[in-house]
PDB file of C-alpha atoms in Angstrom:
ATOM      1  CA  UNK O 177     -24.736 -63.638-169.490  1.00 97.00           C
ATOM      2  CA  UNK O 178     -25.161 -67.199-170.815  1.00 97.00           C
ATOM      3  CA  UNK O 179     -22.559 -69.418-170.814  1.00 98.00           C
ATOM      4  CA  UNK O 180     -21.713 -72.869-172.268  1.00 98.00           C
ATOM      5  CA  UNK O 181     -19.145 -75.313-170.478  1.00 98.00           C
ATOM      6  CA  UNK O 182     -17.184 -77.762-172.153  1.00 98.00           C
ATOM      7  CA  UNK O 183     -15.095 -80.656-169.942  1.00 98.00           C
ATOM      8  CA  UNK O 184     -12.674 -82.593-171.287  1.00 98.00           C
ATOM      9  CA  UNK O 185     -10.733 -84.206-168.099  1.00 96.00           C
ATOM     10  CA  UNK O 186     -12.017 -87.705-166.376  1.00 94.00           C
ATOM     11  CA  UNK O 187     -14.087 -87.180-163.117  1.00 93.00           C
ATOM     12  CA  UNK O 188     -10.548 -88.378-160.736  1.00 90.00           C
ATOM     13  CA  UNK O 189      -7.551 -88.095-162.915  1.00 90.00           C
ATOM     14  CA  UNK O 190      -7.190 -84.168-162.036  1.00 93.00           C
ATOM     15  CA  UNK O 191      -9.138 -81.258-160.045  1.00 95.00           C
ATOM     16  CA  UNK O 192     -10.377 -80.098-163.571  1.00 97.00           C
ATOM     17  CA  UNK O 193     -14.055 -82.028-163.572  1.00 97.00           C
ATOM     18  CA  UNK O 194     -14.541 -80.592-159.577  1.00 97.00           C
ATOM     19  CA  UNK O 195     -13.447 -76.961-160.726  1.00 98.00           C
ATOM     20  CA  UNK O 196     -15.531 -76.898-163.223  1.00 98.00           C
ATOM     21  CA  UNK O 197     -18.604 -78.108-161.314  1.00 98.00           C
ATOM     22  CA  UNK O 198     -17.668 -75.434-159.044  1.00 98.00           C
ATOM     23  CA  UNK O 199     -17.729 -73.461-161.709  1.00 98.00           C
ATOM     24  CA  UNK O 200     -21.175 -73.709-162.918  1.00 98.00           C
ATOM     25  CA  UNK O 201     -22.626 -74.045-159.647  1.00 97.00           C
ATOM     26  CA  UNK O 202     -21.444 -70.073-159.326  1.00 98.00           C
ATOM     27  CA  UNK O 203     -22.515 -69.674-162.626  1.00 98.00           C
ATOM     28  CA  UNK O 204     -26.324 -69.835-161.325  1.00 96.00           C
ATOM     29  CA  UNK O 205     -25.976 -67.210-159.120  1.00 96.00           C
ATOM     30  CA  UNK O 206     -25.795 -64.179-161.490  1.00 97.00           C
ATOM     31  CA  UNK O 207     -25.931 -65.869-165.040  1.00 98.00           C
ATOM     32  CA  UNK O 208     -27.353 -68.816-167.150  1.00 97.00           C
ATOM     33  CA  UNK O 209     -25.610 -71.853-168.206  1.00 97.00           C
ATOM     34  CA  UNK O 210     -26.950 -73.771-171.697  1.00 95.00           C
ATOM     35  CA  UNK O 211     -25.219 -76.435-172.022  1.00 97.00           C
ATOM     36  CA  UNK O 212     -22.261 -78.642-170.617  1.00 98.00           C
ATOM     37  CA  UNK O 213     -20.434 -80.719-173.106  1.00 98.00           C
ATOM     38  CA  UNK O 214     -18.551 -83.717-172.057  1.00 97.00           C
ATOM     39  CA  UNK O 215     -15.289 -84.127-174.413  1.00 97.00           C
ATOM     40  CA  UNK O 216     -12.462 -86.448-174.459  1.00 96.00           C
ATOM     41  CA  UNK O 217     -11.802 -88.243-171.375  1.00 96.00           C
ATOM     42  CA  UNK O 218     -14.637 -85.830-170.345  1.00 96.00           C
ATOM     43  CA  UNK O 219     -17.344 -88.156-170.797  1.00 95.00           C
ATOM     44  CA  UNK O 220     -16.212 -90.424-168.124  1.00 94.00           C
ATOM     45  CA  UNK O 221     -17.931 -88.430-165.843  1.00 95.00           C
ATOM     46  CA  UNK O 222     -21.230 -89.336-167.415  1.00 93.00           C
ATOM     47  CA  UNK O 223     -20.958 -92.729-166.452  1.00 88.00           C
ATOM     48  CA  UNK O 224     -23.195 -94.836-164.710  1.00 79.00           C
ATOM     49  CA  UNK O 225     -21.021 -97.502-163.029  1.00 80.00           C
ATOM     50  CA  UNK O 226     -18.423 -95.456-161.358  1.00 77.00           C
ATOM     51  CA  UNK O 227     -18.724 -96.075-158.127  1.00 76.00           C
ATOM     52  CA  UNK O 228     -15.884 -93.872-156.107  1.00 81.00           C
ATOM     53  CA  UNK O 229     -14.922 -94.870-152.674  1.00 84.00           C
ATOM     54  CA  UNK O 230     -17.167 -93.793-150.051  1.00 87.00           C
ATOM     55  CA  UNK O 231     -15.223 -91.102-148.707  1.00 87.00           C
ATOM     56  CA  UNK O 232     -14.628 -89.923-152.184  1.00 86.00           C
ATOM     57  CA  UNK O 233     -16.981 -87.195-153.849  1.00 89.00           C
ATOM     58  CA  UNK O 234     -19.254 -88.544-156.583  1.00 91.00           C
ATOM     59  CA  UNK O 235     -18.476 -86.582-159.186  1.00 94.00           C
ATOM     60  CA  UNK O 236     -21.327 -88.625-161.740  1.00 93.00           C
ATOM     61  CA  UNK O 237     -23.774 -88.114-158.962  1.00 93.00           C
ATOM     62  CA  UNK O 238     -23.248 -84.262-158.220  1.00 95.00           C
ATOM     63  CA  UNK O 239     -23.446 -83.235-162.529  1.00 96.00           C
ATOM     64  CA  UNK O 240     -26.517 -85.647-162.689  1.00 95.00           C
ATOM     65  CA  UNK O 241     -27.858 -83.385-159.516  1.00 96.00           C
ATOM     66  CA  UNK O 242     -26.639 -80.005-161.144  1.00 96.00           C
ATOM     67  CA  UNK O 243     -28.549 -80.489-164.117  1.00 95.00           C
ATOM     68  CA  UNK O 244     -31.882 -81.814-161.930  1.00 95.00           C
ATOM     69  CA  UNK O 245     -31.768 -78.453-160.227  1.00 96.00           C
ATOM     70  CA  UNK O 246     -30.736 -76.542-162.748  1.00 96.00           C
ATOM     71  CA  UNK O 247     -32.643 -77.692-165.693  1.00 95.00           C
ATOM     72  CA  UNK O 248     -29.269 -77.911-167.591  1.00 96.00           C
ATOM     73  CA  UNK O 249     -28.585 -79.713-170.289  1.00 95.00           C
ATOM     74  CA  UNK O 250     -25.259 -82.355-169.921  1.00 97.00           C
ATOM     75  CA  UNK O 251     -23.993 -83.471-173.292  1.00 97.00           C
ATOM     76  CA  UNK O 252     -21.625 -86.484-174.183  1.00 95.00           C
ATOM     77  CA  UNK O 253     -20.231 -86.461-177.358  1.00 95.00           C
ATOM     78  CA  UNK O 254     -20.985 -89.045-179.135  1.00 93.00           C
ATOM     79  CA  UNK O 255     -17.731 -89.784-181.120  1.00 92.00           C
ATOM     80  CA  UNK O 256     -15.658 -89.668-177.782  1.00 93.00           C
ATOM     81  CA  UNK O 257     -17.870 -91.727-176.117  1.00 90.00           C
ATOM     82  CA  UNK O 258     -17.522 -94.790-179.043  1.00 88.00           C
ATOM     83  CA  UNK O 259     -13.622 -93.788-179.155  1.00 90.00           C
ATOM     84  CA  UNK O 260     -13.835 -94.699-175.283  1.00 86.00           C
ATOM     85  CA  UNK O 261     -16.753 -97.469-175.006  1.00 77.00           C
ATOM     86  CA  UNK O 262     -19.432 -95.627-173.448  1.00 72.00           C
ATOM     87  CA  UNK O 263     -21.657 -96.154-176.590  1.00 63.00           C
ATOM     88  CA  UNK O 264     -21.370 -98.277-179.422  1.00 56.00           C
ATOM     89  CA  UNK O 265     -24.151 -98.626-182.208  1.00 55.00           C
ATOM     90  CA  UNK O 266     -21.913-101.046-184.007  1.00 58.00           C
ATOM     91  CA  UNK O 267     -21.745-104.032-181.771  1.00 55.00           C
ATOM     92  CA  UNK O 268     -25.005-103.446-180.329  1.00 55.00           C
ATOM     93  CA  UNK O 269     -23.792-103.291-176.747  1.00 56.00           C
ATOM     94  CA  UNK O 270     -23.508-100.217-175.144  1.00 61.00           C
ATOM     95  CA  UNK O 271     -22.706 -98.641-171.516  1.00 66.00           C
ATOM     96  CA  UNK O 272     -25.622 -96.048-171.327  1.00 75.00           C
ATOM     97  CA  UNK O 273     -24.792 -92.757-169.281  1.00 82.00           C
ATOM     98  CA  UNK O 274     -26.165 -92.023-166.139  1.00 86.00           C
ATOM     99  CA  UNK O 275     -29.787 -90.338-165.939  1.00 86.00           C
ATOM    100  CA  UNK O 276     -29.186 -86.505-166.660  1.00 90.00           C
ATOM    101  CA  UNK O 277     -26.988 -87.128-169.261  1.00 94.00           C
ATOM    102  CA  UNK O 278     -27.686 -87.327-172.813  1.00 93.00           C
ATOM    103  CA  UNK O 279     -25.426 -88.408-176.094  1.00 92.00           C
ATOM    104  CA  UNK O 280     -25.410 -85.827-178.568  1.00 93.00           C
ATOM    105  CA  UNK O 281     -22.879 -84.279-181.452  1.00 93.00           C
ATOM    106  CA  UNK O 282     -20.287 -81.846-182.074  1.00 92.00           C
ATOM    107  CA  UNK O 283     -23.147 -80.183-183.659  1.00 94.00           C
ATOM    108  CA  UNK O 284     -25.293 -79.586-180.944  1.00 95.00           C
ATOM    109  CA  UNK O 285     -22.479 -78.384-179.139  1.00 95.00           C
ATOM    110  CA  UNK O 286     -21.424 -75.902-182.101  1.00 95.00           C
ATOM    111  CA  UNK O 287     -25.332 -74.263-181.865  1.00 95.00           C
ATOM    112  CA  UNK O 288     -24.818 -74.018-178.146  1.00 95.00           C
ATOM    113  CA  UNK O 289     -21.427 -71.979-178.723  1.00 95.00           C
ATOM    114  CA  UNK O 290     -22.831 -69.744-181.107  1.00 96.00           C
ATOM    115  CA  UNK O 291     -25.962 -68.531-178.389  1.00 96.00           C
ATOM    116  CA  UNK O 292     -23.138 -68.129-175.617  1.00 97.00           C
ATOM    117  CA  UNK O 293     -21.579 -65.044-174.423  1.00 98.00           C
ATOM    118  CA  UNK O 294     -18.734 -67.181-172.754  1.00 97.00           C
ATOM    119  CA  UNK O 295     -17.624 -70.911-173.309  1.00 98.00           C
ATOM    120  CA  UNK O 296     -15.482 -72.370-171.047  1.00 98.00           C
ATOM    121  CA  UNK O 297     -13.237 -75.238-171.262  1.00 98.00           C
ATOM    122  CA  UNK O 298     -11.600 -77.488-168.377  1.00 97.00           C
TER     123      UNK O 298
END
């Protein structure tokens, strides 16, 4: 079965970002995962300077290891990210995600969803 994951909650506000990494990590066991799509507050999780306590999980760190293993492909949207300040092609400056992450669009996203058997949402 192939699935597609989309995550729309920050890396620390809830348990939603850890669920679904735990999540997809089962999802390798039996199935395939395409694609995870980080939405909304969602894309903080792609980025680069959070830098949790050290007693804390590292949420950036364990997706950016997920999709090393896994050959998966993580997805920030694009328009979220702006809305938020990870990525700005209108200023010039920008807050790049961490490696393993890419920016993409709702399309990409849409293609992805049509391929699945399941897509998920946390």
């Amino acid at each position: 079965m192939l699935f597609v994951v989309q995550i729309n909650s920050s890396p620390y506000q809830s348990q939603s970002a850890y669920t679904a990494l735990r999540f997809c990590h089962a999802v390798f066991k039996h199935h395939e995962l395409k694609r995870i799509f980080f939405y909304q507050d969602g894309i903080y999780n792609a980025l680069a300077t959070v830098a949790p306590h050290p007693d804390t999980l590292n949420l950036n760190q364990q997706w950016t290891e997920l999709a090393r293993e896994h050959h998966v492909d993580l997805l920030v949207c694009i328009s979220a990210a702006q809305l938020r300040g990870l990525h700005s092609d209108k200023t010039g400056q920008s807050c790049q995600p961490s490696p393993g992450f890419r920016i993409g669009g709702m399309g990409e996203m849409a293609e992805a969803m049509i391929e699945a058997d399941r897509f998920m949402v946390f």
